[in-house]
XYZ file of N, CA and C in Angstrom:
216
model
N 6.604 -2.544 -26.598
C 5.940 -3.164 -27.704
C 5.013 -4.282 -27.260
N 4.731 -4.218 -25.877
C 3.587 -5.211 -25.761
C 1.962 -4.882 -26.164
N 1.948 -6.569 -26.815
C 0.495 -6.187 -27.595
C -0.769 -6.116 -26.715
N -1.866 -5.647 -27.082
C -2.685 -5.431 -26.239
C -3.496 -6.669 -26.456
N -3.401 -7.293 -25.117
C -3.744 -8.666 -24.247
C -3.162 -9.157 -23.235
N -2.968 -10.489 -23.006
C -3.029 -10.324 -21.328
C -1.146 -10.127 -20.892
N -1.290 -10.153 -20.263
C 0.218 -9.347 -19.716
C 0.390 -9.745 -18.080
N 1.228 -10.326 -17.682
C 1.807 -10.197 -16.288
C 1.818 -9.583 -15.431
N 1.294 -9.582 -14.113
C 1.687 -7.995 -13.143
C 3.450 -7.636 -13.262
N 4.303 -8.211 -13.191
C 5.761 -7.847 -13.360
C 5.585 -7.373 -14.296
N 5.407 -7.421 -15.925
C 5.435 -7.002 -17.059
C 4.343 -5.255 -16.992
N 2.759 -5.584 -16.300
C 2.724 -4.142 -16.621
C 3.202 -3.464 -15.842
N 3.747 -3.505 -14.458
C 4.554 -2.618 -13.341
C 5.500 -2.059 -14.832
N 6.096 -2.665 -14.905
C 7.644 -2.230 -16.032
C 6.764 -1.373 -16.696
N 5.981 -1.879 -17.829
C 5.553 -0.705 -18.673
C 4.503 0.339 -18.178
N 3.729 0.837 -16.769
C 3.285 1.763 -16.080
C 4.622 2.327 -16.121
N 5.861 2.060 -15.727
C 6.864 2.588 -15.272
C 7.372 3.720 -16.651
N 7.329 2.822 -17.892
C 7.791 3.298 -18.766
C 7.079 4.710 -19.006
N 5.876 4.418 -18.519
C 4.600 5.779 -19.082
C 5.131 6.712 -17.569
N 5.765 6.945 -16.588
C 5.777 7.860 -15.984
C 5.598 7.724 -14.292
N 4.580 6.052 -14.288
C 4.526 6.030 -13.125
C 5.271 5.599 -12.173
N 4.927 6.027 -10.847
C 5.791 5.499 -9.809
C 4.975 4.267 -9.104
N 6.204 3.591 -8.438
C 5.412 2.885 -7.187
C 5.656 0.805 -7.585
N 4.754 0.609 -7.080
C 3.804 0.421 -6.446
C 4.071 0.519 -5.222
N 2.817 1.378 -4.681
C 2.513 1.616 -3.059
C 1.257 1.073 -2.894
N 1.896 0.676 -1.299
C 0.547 -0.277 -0.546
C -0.222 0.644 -0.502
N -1.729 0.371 -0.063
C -2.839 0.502 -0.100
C -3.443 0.156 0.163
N -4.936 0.337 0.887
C -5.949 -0.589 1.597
C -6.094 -2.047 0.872
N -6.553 -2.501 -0.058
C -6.680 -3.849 -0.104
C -5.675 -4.195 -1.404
N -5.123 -3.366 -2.125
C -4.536 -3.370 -2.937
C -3.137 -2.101 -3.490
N -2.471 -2.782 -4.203
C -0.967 -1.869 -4.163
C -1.606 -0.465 -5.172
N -0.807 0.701 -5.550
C -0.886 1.580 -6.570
C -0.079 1.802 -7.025
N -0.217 2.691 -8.127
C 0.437 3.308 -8.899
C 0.201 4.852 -9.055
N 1.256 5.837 -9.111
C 0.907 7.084 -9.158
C 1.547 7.677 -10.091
N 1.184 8.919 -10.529
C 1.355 9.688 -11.998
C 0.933 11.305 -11.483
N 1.457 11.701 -10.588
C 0.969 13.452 -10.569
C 0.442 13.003 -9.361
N -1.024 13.280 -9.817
C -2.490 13.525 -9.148
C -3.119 12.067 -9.743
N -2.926 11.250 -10.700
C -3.193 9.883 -11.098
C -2.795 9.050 -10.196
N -3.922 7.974 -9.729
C -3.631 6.922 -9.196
C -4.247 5.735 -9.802
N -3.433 4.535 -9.981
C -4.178 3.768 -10.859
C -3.930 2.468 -9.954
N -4.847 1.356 -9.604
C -5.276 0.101 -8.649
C -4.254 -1.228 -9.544
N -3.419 -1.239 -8.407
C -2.806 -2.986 -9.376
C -3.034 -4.090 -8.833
N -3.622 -4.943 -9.687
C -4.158 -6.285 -9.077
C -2.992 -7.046 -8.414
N -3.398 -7.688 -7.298
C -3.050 -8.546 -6.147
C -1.643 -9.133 -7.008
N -0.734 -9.648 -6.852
C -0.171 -10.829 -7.390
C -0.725 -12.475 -7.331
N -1.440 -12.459 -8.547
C -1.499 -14.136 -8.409
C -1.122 -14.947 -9.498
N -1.429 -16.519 -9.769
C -0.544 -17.194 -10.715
C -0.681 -17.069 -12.097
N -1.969 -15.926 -12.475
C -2.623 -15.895 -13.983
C -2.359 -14.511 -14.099
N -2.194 -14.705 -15.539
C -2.238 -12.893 -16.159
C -3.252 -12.396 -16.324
N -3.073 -11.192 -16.240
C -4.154 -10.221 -16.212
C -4.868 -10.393 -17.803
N -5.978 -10.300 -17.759
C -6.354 -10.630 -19.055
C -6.912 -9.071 -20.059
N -7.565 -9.215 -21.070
C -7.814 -8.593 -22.016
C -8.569 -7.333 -20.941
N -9.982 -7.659 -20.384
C -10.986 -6.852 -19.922
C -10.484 -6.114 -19.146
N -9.252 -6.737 -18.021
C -8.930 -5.793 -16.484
C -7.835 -4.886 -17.233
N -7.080 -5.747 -18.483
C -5.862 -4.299 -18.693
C -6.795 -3.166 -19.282
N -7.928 -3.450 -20.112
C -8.984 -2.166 -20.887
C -8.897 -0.849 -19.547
N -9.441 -1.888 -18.717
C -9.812 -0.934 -17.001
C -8.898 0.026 -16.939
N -7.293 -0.792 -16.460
C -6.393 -0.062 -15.740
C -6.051 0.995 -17.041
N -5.852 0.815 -17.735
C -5.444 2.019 -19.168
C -6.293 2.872 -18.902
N -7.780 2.479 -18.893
C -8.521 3.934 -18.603
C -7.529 4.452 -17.777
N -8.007 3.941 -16.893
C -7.923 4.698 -15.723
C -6.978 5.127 -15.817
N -5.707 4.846 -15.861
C -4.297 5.520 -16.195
C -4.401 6.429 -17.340
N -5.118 6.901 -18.348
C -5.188 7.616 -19.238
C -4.467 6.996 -19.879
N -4.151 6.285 -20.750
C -2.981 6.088 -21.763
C -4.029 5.034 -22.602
N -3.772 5.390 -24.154
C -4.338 5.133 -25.038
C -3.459 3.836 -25.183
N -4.806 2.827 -26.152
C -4.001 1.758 -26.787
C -2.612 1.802 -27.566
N -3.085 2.875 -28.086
C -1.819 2.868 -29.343
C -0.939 3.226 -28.933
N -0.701 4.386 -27.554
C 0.508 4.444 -26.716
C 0.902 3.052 -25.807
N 0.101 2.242 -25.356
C 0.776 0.818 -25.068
C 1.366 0.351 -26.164
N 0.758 -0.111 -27.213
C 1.458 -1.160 -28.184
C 2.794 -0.228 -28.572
N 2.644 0.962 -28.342
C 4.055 1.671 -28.736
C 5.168 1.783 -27.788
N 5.107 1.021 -26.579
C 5.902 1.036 -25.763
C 7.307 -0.073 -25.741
């Protein structure tokens, strides 16, 4: 049930998790996430949450619709 805005890297690891994915695995400059044949880029760990614009990104990219986040 998290709303769509900014969110924690601990917090979206958990809910990627909830949607299917595995991981996070290292990676050249940054960790991933995988789903099949889906790979989706997780930002670095640092002291600020991820905000509105970068979670829009990673959802693309992960395929998963808004309304399937806020329904999680």
């Amino acid at each position: 049930m998290p709303a769509f805005g900014p969110v924690n890297r601990r917090d979206l690891i958990r809910y990627l998790h909830a949607c299917g994915f595995e991981g996070p695995y290292s990676g050249g400059r940054h960790q991933f996430m995988a789903r099949g044949e889906l790979t989706v880029r997780i930002p670095n760990p640092h002291h600020a949450e991820i905000g509105r614009g970068l979670l829009s990104v990673i959802l693309r990219e992960a395929e998963i619709a808004r309304e399937e986040w806020e329904s999680l």
